[in-house]
Amino acid sequence: MLGLIGKKVGMTQVFDEKGRVTPVTVIKFAPNLVVSHRTEEKDGYSAIVLGTDEIKPSRSTKPYIGQFGDLAPQRRLFEMRDFEKDCNVGDKLTLEVLSDALFLDVIGTSKGKGTQGVMKRYGFGGGRATHGSKFHRENGSTGCSTTPHRTVKGRKMAGRMGRERVTVQNLKIVSIDAEKQVILVKGAVPGTKDGFLLVARSKKKG
């Protein structure tokens, strides 16, 4: 896996030479600091820890700052397994890591939508909207009376929606601005504006 931590700037659109419009998401990258390594001998797997968004030591706790050693503390940390690039602790990675990629996988935290009913959360059709039906947006039966005499675990019901880790695969790279450290990818990515994303080379399309 080869990737970087980026920040979602927002969405816009670009036009090609034939005037066709393409919706794109703008992702900006600050230098990613290699904080530490995970090894097979010590941790049981191979990975590196990347950090971004430097913070003042006075704005955090001593236990958190202690993991950085002599490095500047970073607000956002992501662990990437089987990193396909040799790097040392203290190295700073830039957009060049993804310069030869054609498609990307983007991981982020989706927008939180609070507590929602089954129609919005799962797309239930709902009942009749006519007067007197007494069944408009409810979820209906949630379990049988005698067998199994309980609500089965995993039943789709009303509850908290969103604010989950979401992966969008195979997003095409429309353009790369190495000077501004910005990538434009086709389509939407999870999360809010200024939200942090883990952007990696596509596993399926490279």
PDB file of N, CA, C and O in Angstrom, residues 72-141:
ATOM      1  N   ALA A  72       8.797  16.821  15.493  1.00  0.00           N
ATOM      2  CA  ALA A  72       7.718  17.748  15.841  1.00  0.00           C
ATOM      3  C   ALA A  72       6.409  16.973  15.980  1.00  0.00           C
ATOM      4  O   ALA A  72       6.090  16.138  15.127  1.00  0.00           O
ATOM      5  N   PRO A  73       5.627  17.211  17.025  1.00  0.00           N
ATOM      6  CA  PRO A  73       4.344  16.495  17.199  1.00  0.00           C
ATOM      7  C   PRO A  73       3.388  16.793  16.056  1.00  0.00           C
ATOM      8  O   PRO A  73       3.302  17.923  15.560  1.00  0.00           O
ATOM      9  N   GLN A  74       2.655  15.764  15.630  1.00  0.00           N
ATOM     10  CA  GLN A  74       1.683  15.887  14.547  1.00  0.00           C
ATOM     11  C   GLN A  74       0.281  15.586  15.074  1.00  0.00           C
ATOM     12  O   GLN A  74       0.083  14.687  15.884  1.00  0.00           O
ATOM     13  N   ARG A  75      -0.679  16.359  14.588  1.00  0.00           N
ATOM     14  CA  ARG A  75      -2.056  16.209  15.071  1.00  0.00           C
ATOM     15  C   ARG A  75      -2.722  14.954  14.508  1.00  0.00           C
ATOM     16  O   ARG A  75      -3.466  14.253  15.202  1.00  0.00           O
ATOM     17  N   ARG A  76      -2.466  14.648  13.247  1.00  0.00           N
ATOM     18  CA  ARG A  76      -3.119  13.514  12.593  1.00  0.00           C
ATOM     19  C   ARG A  76      -2.117  12.412  12.326  1.00  0.00           C
ATOM     20  O   ARG A  76      -1.062  12.655  11.734  1.00  0.00           O
ATOM     21  N   LEU A  77      -2.448  11.203  12.743  1.00  0.00           N
ATOM     22  CA  LEU A  77      -1.593  10.045  12.520  1.00  0.00           C
ATOM     23  C   LEU A  77      -2.380   8.952  11.803  1.00  0.00           C
ATOM     24  O   LEU A  77      -3.532   8.689  12.135  1.00  0.00           O
ATOM     25  N   PHE A  78      -1.747   8.341  10.812  1.00  0.00           N
ATOM     26  CA  PHE A  78      -2.326   7.198  10.122  1.00  0.00           C
ATOM     27  C   PHE A  78      -1.263   6.123   9.982  1.00  0.00           C
ATOM     28  O   PHE A  78      -0.096   6.420   9.728  1.00  0.00           O
ATOM     29  N   GLU A  79      -1.695   4.899  10.147  1.00  0.00           N
ATOM     30  CA  GLU A  79      -0.786   3.762  10.009  1.00  0.00           C
ATOM     31  C   GLU A  79      -1.069   3.064   8.685  1.00  0.00           C
ATOM     32  O   GLU A  79      -2.214   2.740   8.376  1.00  0.00           O
ATOM     33  N   MET A  80      -0.018   2.839   7.897  1.00  0.00           N
ATOM     34  CA  MET A  80      -0.176   2.201   6.596  1.00  0.00           C
ATOM     35  C   MET A  80       0.660   0.927   6.555  1.00  0.00           C
ATOM     36  O   MET A  80       1.880   0.977   6.712  1.00  0.00           O
ATOM     37  N   ARG A  81      -0.010  -0.195   6.348  1.00  0.00           N
ATOM     38  CA  ARG A  81       0.677  -1.480   6.330  1.00  0.00           C
ATOM     39  C   ARG A  81       1.320  -1.733   4.965  1.00  0.00           C
ATOM     40  O   ARG A  81       0.831  -1.280   3.930  1.00  0.00           O
ATOM     41  N   ASP A  82       2.410  -2.487   5.010  1.00  0.00           N
ATOM     42  CA  ASP A  82       3.107  -2.907   3.780  1.00  0.00           C
ATOM     43  C   ASP A  82       3.371  -1.724   2.858  1.00  0.00           C
ATOM     44  O   ASP A  82       3.033  -1.746   1.665  1.00  0.00           O
ATOM     45  N   PHE A  83       3.964  -0.690   3.398  1.00  0.00           N
ATOM     46  CA  PHE A  83       4.277   0.515   2.620  1.00  0.00           C
ATOM     47  C   PHE A  83       5.318   0.172   1.560  1.00  0.00           C
ATOM     48  O   PHE A  83       6.372  -0.405   1.864  1.00  0.00           O
ATOM     49  N   GLU A  84       5.042   0.516   0.311  1.00  0.00           N
ATOM     50  CA  GLU A  84       5.866   0.082  -0.815  1.00  0.00           C
ATOM     51  C   GLU A  84       6.993   1.056  -1.144  1.00  0.00           C
ATOM     52  O   GLU A  84       7.431   1.124  -2.295  1.00  0.00           O
ATOM     53  N   LYS A  85       7.463   1.782  -0.162  1.00  0.00           N
ATOM     54  CA  LYS A  85       8.556   2.718  -0.386  1.00  0.00           C
ATOM     55  C   LYS A  85       9.470   2.697   0.821  1.00  0.00           C
ATOM     56  O   LYS A  85       9.007   2.733   1.961  1.00  0.00           O
ATOM     57  N   ASP A  86      10.766   2.616   0.579  1.00  0.00           N
ATOM     58  CA  ASP A  86      11.737   2.634   1.670  1.00  0.00           C
ATOM     59  C   ASP A  86      11.882   4.052   2.200  1.00  0.00           C
ATOM     60  O   ASP A  86      12.157   4.994   1.440  1.00  0.00           O
ATOM     61  N   CYS A  87      11.700   4.213   3.488  1.00  0.00           N
ATOM     62  CA  CYS A  87      11.828   5.532   4.092  1.00  0.00           C
ATOM     63  C   CYS A  87      12.261   5.373   5.540  1.00  0.00           C
ATOM     64  O   CYS A  87      12.048   4.324   6.161  1.00  0.00           O
ATOM     65  N   ASN A  88      12.869   6.397   6.068  1.00  0.00           N
ATOM     66  CA  ASN A  88      13.379   6.400   7.430  1.00  0.00           C
ATOM     67  C   ASN A  88      12.548   7.338   8.297  1.00  0.00           C
ATOM     68  O   ASN A  88      11.877   8.252   7.794  1.00  0.00           O
ATOM     69  N   VAL A  89      12.611   7.104   9.600  1.00  0.00           N
ATOM     70  CA  VAL A  89      11.922   7.983  10.540  1.00  0.00           C
ATOM     71  C   VAL A  89      12.470   9.398  10.408  1.00  0.00           C
ATOM     72  O   VAL A  89      13.688   9.606  10.402  1.00  0.00           O
ATOM     73  N   GLY A  90      11.591  10.363  10.264  1.00  0.00           N
ATOM     74  CA  GLY A  90      11.999  11.750  10.079  1.00  0.00           C
ATOM     75  C   GLY A  90      11.896  12.219   8.646  1.00  0.00           C
ATOM     76  O   GLY A  90      11.950  13.432   8.388  1.00  0.00           O
ATOM     77  N   ASP A  91      11.746  11.293   7.681  1.00  0.00           N
ATOM     78  CA  ASP A  91      11.590  11.688   6.276  1.00  0.00           C
ATOM     79  C   ASP A  91      10.252  12.377   6.074  1.00  0.00           C
ATOM     80  O   ASP A  91       9.262  12.058   6.743  1.00  0.00           O
ATOM     81  N   LYS A  92      10.233  13.292   5.111  1.00  0.00           N
ATOM     82  CA  LYS A  92       8.990  13.963   4.743  1.00  0.00           C
ATOM     83  C   LYS A  92       8.605  13.551   3.328  1.00  0.00           C
ATOM     84  O   LYS A  92       9.385  13.701   2.393  1.00  0.00           O
ATOM     85  N   LEU A  93       7.396  13.015   3.201  1.00  0.00           N
ATOM     86  CA  LEU A  93       6.910  12.529   1.919  1.00  0.00           C
ATOM     87  C   LEU A  93       5.971  13.554   1.297  1.00  0.00           C
ATOM     88  O   LEU A  93       5.139  14.150   1.986  1.00  0.00           O
ATOM     89  N   THR A  94       6.119  13.745   0.000  1.00  0.00           N
ATOM     90  CA  THR A  94       5.294  14.712  -0.727  1.00  0.00           C
ATOM     91  C   THR A  94       4.472  13.996  -1.792  1.00  0.00           C
ATOM     92  O   THR A  94       4.450  12.764  -1.867  1.00  0.00           O
ATOM     93  N   LEU A  95       3.837  14.769  -2.633  1.00  0.00           N
ATOM     94  CA  LEU A  95       2.941  14.231  -3.652  1.00  0.00           C
ATOM     95  C   LEU A  95       3.663  13.365  -4.681  1.00  0.00           C
ATOM     96  O   LEU A  95       3.024  12.638  -5.444  1.00  0.00           O
ATOM     97  N   GLU A  96       4.976  13.427  -4.712  1.00  0.00           N
ATOM     98  CA  GLU A  96       5.731  12.606  -5.650  1.00  0.00           C
ATOM     99  C   GLU A  96       5.473  11.116  -5.430  1.00  0.00           C
ATOM    100  O   GLU A  96       5.645  10.302  -6.351  1.00  0.00           O
ATOM    101  N   VAL A  97       5.064  10.743  -4.227  1.00  0.00           N
ATOM    102  CA  VAL A  97       4.778   9.338  -3.935  1.00  0.00           C
ATOM    103  C   VAL A  97       3.668   8.807  -4.840  1.00  0.00           C
ATOM    104  O   VAL A  97       3.674   7.632  -5.226  1.00  0.00           O
ATOM    105  N   LEU A  98       2.717   9.671  -5.198  1.00  0.00           N
ATOM    106  CA  LEU A  98       1.572   9.255  -6.012  1.00  0.00           C
ATOM    107  C   LEU A  98       1.631   9.784  -7.438  1.00  0.00           C
ATOM    108  O   LEU A  98       0.633   9.735  -8.162  1.00  0.00           O
ATOM    109  N   SER A  99       2.776  10.280  -7.856  1.00  0.00           N
ATOM    110  CA  SER A  99       2.877  10.954  -9.151  1.00  0.00           C
ATOM    111  C   SER A  99       2.591  10.040 -10.333  1.00  0.00           C
ATOM    112  O   SER A  99       2.119  10.499 -11.376  1.00  0.00           O
ATOM    113  N   ASP A 100       2.873   8.733 -10.212  1.00  0.00           N
ATOM    114  CA  ASP A 100       2.676   7.820 -11.339  1.00  0.00           C
ATOM    115  C   ASP A 100       1.376   7.019 -11.239  1.00  0.00           C
ATOM    116  O   ASP A 100       1.133   6.116 -12.038  1.00  0.00           O
ATOM    117  N   ALA A 101       0.523   7.332 -10.264  1.00  0.00           N
ATOM    118  CA  ALA A 101      -0.740   6.607 -10.109  1.00  0.00           C
ATOM    119  C   ALA A 101      -1.777   7.142 -11.087  1.00  0.00           C
ATOM    120  O   ALA A 101      -1.765   8.319 -11.465  1.00  0.00           O
ATOM    121  N   LEU A 102      -2.690   6.275 -11.513  1.00  0.00           N
ATOM    122  CA  LEU A 102      -3.782   6.653 -12.402  1.00  0.00           C
ATOM    123  C   LEU A 102      -5.124   6.688 -11.670  1.00  0.00           C
ATOM    124  O   LEU A 102      -5.986   7.496 -11.996  1.00  0.00           O
ATOM    125  N   PHE A 103      -5.284   5.790 -10.686  1.00  0.00           N
ATOM    126  CA  PHE A 103      -6.514   5.724  -9.894  1.00  0.00           C
ATOM    127  C   PHE A 103      -6.155   5.670  -8.414  1.00  0.00           C
ATOM    128  O   PHE A 103      -5.086   5.174  -8.047  1.00  0.00           O
ATOM    129  N   LEU A 104      -7.071   6.177  -7.588  1.00  0.00           N
ATOM    130  CA  LEU A 104      -6.816   6.254  -6.157  1.00  0.00           C
ATOM    131  C   LEU A 104      -7.961   5.637  -5.354  1.00  0.00           C
ATOM    132  O   LEU A 104      -9.111   5.626  -5.805  1.00  0.00           O
ATOM    133  N   ASP A 105      -7.619   5.129  -4.176  1.00  0.00           N
ATOM    134  CA  ASP A 105      -8.600   4.751  -3.161  1.00  0.00           C
ATOM    135  C   ASP A 105      -8.540   5.801  -2.058  1.00  0.00           C
ATOM    136  O   ASP A 105      -7.447   6.127  -1.576  1.00  0.00           O
ATOM    137  N   VAL A 106      -9.688   6.324  -1.671  1.00  0.00           N
ATOM    138  CA  VAL A 106      -9.742   7.401  -0.678  1.00  0.00           C
ATOM    139  C   VAL A 106     -10.539   6.918   0.537  1.00  0.00           C
ATOM    140  O   VAL A 106     -11.665   6.441   0.396  1.00  0.00           O
ATOM    141  N   ILE A 107      -9.933   7.039   1.712  1.00  0.00           N
ATOM    142  CA  ILE A 107     -10.563   6.632   2.959  1.00  0.00           C
ATOM    143  C   ILE A 107     -10.803   7.864   3.817  1.00  0.00           C
ATOM    144  O   ILE A 107      -9.888   8.672   4.027  1.00  0.00           O
ATOM    145  N   GLY A 108     -12.012   8.020   4.310  1.00  0.00           N
ATOM    146  CA  GLY A 108     -12.332   9.156   5.158  1.00  0.00           C
ATOM    147  C   GLY A 108     -13.502   8.838   6.069  1.00  0.00           C
ATOM    148  O   GLY A 108     -14.084   7.753   6.018  1.00  0.00           O
ATOM    149  N   THR A 109     -13.862   9.802   6.910  1.00  0.00           N
ATOM    150  CA  THR A 109     -15.000   9.670   7.814  1.00  0.00           C
ATOM    151  C   THR A 109     -16.185  10.416   7.228  1.00  0.00           C
ATOM    152  O   THR A 109     -16.093  11.617   6.966  1.00  0.00           O
ATOM    153  N   SER A 110     -17.277   9.699   7.003  1.00  0.00           N
ATOM    154  CA  SER A 110     -18.451  10.292   6.364  1.00  0.00           C
ATOM    155  C   SER A 110     -19.100  11.353   7.256  1.00  0.00           C
ATOM    156  O   SER A 110     -18.863  11.399   8.467  1.00  0.00           O
ATOM    157  N   LYS A 111     -19.927  12.172   6.658  1.00  0.00           N
ATOM    158  CA  LYS A 111     -20.631  13.214   7.395  1.00  0.00           C
ATOM    159  C   LYS A 111     -21.612  12.583   8.377  1.00  0.00           C
ATOM    160  O   LYS A 111     -22.326  11.643   8.040  1.00  0.00           O
ATOM    161  N   GLY A 112     -21.665  13.098   9.584  1.00  0.00           N
ATOM    162  CA  GLY A 112     -22.622  12.614  10.560  1.00  0.00           C
ATOM    163  C   GLY A 112     -23.998  13.204  10.318  1.00  0.00           C
ATOM    164  O   GLY A 112     -24.128  14.413  10.100  1.00  0.00           O
ATOM    165  N   LYS A 113     -25.028  12.377  10.355  1.00  0.00           N
ATOM    166  CA  LYS A 113     -26.387  12.830  10.094  1.00  0.00           C
ATOM    167  C   LYS A 113     -27.308  12.661  11.304  1.00  0.00           C
ATOM    168  O   LYS A 113     -28.516  12.821  11.191  1.00  0.00           O
ATOM    169  N   GLY A 114     -26.723  12.280  12.459  1.00  0.00           N
ATOM    170  CA  GLY A 114     -27.517  12.153  13.657  1.00  0.00           C
ATOM    171  C   GLY A 114     -28.421  10.934  13.631  1.00  0.00           C
ATOM    172  O   GLY A 114     -28.238  10.014  12.845  1.00  0.00           O
ATOM    173  N   THR A 115     -29.428  10.918  14.488  1.00  0.00           N
ATOM    174  CA  THR A 115     -30.378   9.809  14.557  1.00  0.00           C
ATOM    175  C   THR A 115     -31.398   9.935  13.434  1.00  0.00           C
ATOM    176  O   THR A 115     -32.053  10.966  13.310  1.00  0.00           O
ATOM    177  N   GLN A 116     -31.532   8.870  12.642  1.00  0.00           N
ATOM    178  CA  GLN A 116     -32.449   8.889  11.509  1.00  0.00           C
ATOM    179  C   GLN A 116     -33.327   7.645  11.531  1.00  0.00           C
ATOM    180  O   GLN A 116     -32.976   6.619  12.124  1.00  0.00           O
ATOM    181  N   GLY A 117     -34.460   7.733  10.862  1.00  0.00           N
ATOM    182  CA  GLY A 117     -35.372   6.605  10.744  1.00  0.00           C
ATOM    183  C   GLY A 117     -34.926   5.646   9.651  1.00  0.00           C
ATOM    184  O   GLY A 117     -33.962   5.882   8.932  1.00  0.00           O
ATOM    185  N   VAL A 118     -35.679   4.558   9.517  1.00  0.00           N
ATOM    186  CA  VAL A 118     -35.266   3.509   8.580  1.00  0.00           C
ATOM    187  C   VAL A 118     -35.406   3.936   7.119  1.00  0.00           C
ATOM    188  O   VAL A 118     -34.700   3.425   6.255  1.00  0.00           O
ATOM    189  N   MET A 119     -36.288   4.874   6.819  1.00  0.00           N
ATOM    190  CA  MET A 119     -36.453   5.294   5.435  1.00  0.00           C
ATOM    191  C   MET A 119     -35.238   6.067   4.941  1.00  0.00           C
ATOM    192  O   MET A 119     -34.745   5.841   3.838  1.00  0.00           O
ATOM    193  N   LYS A 120     -34.729   6.953   5.753  1.00  0.00           N
ATOM    194  CA  LYS A 120     -33.541   7.714   5.365  1.00  0.00           C
ATOM    195  C   LYS A 120     -32.264   6.884   5.536  1.00  0.00           C
ATOM    196  O   LYS A 120     -31.363   6.933   4.706  1.00  0.00           O
ATOM    197  N   ARG A 121     -32.225   6.085   6.594  1.00  0.00           N
ATOM    198  CA  ARG A 121     -31.004   5.348   6.922  1.00  0.00           C
ATOM    199  C   ARG A 121     -30.770   4.157   5.989  1.00  0.00           C
ATOM    200  O   ARG A 121     -29.642   3.895   5.580  1.00  0.00           O
ATOM    201  N   TYR A 122     -31.844   3.437   5.658  1.00  0.00           N
ATOM    202  CA  TYR A 122     -31.698   2.220   4.858  1.00  0.00           C
ATOM    203  C   TYR A 122     -32.509   2.219   3.567  1.00  0.00           C
ATOM    204  O   TYR A 122     -32.448   1.258   2.809  1.00  0.00           O
ATOM    205  N   GLY A 123     -33.288   3.267   3.341  1.00  0.00           N
ATOM    206  CA  GLY A 123     -34.057   3.332   2.107  1.00  0.00           C
ATOM    207  C   GLY A 123     -35.329   2.517   2.111  1.00  0.00           C
ATOM    208  O   GLY A 123     -35.802   2.088   1.048  1.00  0.00           O
ATOM    209  N   PHE A 124     -35.915   2.283   3.284  1.00  0.00           N
ATOM    210  CA  PHE A 124     -37.195   1.564   3.349  1.00  0.00           C
ATOM    211  C   PHE A 124     -38.264   2.345   2.573  1.00  0.00           C
ATOM    212  O   PHE A 124     -38.246   3.570   2.520  1.00  0.00           O
ATOM    213  N   GLY A 125     -39.224   1.605   2.016  1.00  0.00           N
ATOM    214  CA  GLY A 125     -40.264   2.253   1.227  1.00  0.00           C
ATOM    215  C   GLY A 125     -41.313   2.953   2.065  1.00  0.00           C
ATOM    216  O   GLY A 125     -41.942   3.907   1.619  1.00  0.00           O
ATOM    217  N   GLY A 126     -41.527   2.498   3.293  1.00  0.00           N
ATOM    218  CA  GLY A 126     -42.551   3.104   4.135  1.00  0.00           C
ATOM    219  C   GLY A 126     -43.945   2.596   3.795  1.00  0.00           C
ATOM    220  O   GLY A 126     -44.136   1.810   2.864  1.00  0.00           O
ATOM    221  N   GLY A 127     -44.889   3.035   4.550  1.00  0.00           N
ATOM    222  CA  GLY A 127     -46.270   2.607   4.340  1.00  0.00           C
ATOM    223  C   GLY A 127     -47.051   3.598   3.501  1.00  0.00           C
ATOM    224  O   GLY A 127     -46.492   4.541   2.928  1.00  0.00           O
ATOM    225  N   ARG A 128     -48.352   3.375   3.433  1.00  0.00           N
ATOM    226  CA  ARG A 128     -49.230   4.268   2.660  1.00  0.00           C
ATOM    227  C   ARG A 128     -49.257   5.652   3.295  1.00  0.00           C
ATOM    228  O   ARG A 128     -49.257   5.782   4.522  1.00  0.00           O
ATOM    229  N   ALA A 129     -49.314   6.666   2.469  1.00  0.00           N
ATOM    230  CA  ALA A 129     -49.351   8.041   2.962  1.00  0.00           C
ATOM    231  C   ALA A 129     -50.771   8.545   3.160  1.00  0.00           C
ATOM    232  O   ALA A 129     -50.975   9.712   3.486  1.00  0.00           O
ATOM    233  N   THR A 130     -51.740   7.673   2.949  1.00  0.00           N
ATOM    234  CA  THR A 130     -53.134   8.089   3.051  1.00  0.00           C
ATOM    235  C   THR A 130     -53.561   8.294   4.502  1.00  0.00           C
ATOM    236  O   THR A 130     -52.986   7.712   5.424  1.00  0.00           O
ATOM    237  N   HIS A 131     -54.599   9.093   4.677  1.00  0.00           N
ATOM    238  CA  HIS A 131     -55.106   9.402   6.008  1.00  0.00           C
ATOM    239  C   HIS A 131     -55.682   8.144   6.651  1.00  0.00           C
ATOM    240  O   HIS A 131     -56.461   7.411   6.046  1.00  0.00           O
ATOM    241  N   GLY A 132     -55.279   7.869   7.880  1.00  0.00           N
ATOM    242  CA  GLY A 132     -55.830   6.750   8.608  1.00  0.00           C
ATOM    243  C   GLY A 132     -55.059   5.457   8.479  1.00  0.00           C
ATOM    244  O   GLY A 132     -55.426   4.460   9.094  1.00  0.00           O
ATOM    245  N   SER A 133     -53.978   5.441   7.696  1.00  0.00           N
ATOM    246  CA  SER A 133     -53.230   4.190   7.539  1.00  0.00           C
ATOM    247  C   SER A 133     -52.463   3.838   8.806  1.00  0.00           C
ATOM    248  O   SER A 133     -52.218   2.671   9.086  1.00  0.00           O
ATOM    249  N   LYS A 134     -52.071   4.852   9.577  1.00  0.00           N
ATOM    250  CA  LYS A 134     -51.318   4.676  10.818  1.00  0.00           C
ATOM    251  C   LYS A 134     -49.970   3.981  10.608  1.00  0.00           C
ATOM    252  O   LYS A 134     -49.374   3.456  11.540  1.00  0.00           O
ATOM    253  N   PHE A 135     -49.536   3.954   9.358  1.00  0.00           N
ATOM    254  CA  PHE A 135     -48.237   3.332   9.073  1.00  0.00           C
ATOM    255  C   PHE A 135     -47.603   4.114   7.931  1.00  0.00           C
ATOM    256  O   PHE A 135     -47.828   3.820   6.760  1.00  0.00           O
ATOM    257  N   HIS A 136     -46.821   5.139   8.280  1.00  0.00           N
ATOM    258  CA  HIS A 136     -46.267   6.019   7.267  1.00  0.00           C
ATOM    259  C   HIS A 136     -44.758   5.818   7.098  1.00  0.00           C
ATOM    260  O   HIS A 136     -44.297   5.438   6.034  1.00  0.00           O
ATOM    261  N   ARG A 137     -44.015   6.034   8.178  1.00  0.00           N
ATOM    262  CA  ARG A 137     -42.553   5.949   8.088  1.00  0.00           C
ATOM    263  C   ARG A 137     -41.965   4.960   9.097  1.00  0.00           C
ATOM    264  O   ARG A 137     -40.760   4.959   9.338  1.00  0.00           O
ATOM    265  N   GLU A 138     -42.806   4.117   9.672  1.00  0.00           N
ATOM    266  CA  GLU A 138     -42.324   3.160  10.665  1.00  0.00           C
ATOM    267  C   GLU A 138     -41.577   2.003   9.988  1.00  0.00           C
ATOM    268  O   GLU A 138     -41.703   1.785   8.786  1.00  0.00           O
ATOM    269  N   ASN A 139     -40.851   1.245  10.816  1.00  0.00           N
ATOM    270  CA  ASN A 139     -40.078   0.133  10.268  1.00  0.00           C
ATOM    271  C   ASN A 139     -40.858  -1.179  10.258  1.00  0.00           C
ATOM    272  O   ASN A 139     -40.412  -2.155   9.682  1.00  0.00           O
ATOM    273  N   GLY A 140     -42.005  -1.242  10.898  1.00  0.00           N
ATOM    274  CA  GLY A 140     -42.798  -2.463  10.889  1.00  0.00           C
ATOM    275  C   GLY A 140     -42.325  -3.456  11.933  1.00  0.00           C
ATOM    276  O   GLY A 140     -41.680  -3.109  12.921  1.00  0.00           O
ATOM    277  N   SER A 141     -42.619  -4.725  11.715  1.00  0.00           N
ATOM    278  CA  SER A 141     -42.294  -5.771  12.674  1.00  0.00           C
ATOM    279  C   SER A 141     -40.785  -5.928  12.821  1.00  0.00           C
ATOM    280  O   SER A 141     -40.035  -5.851  11.851  1.00  0.00           O
TER     281      SER A 141
END
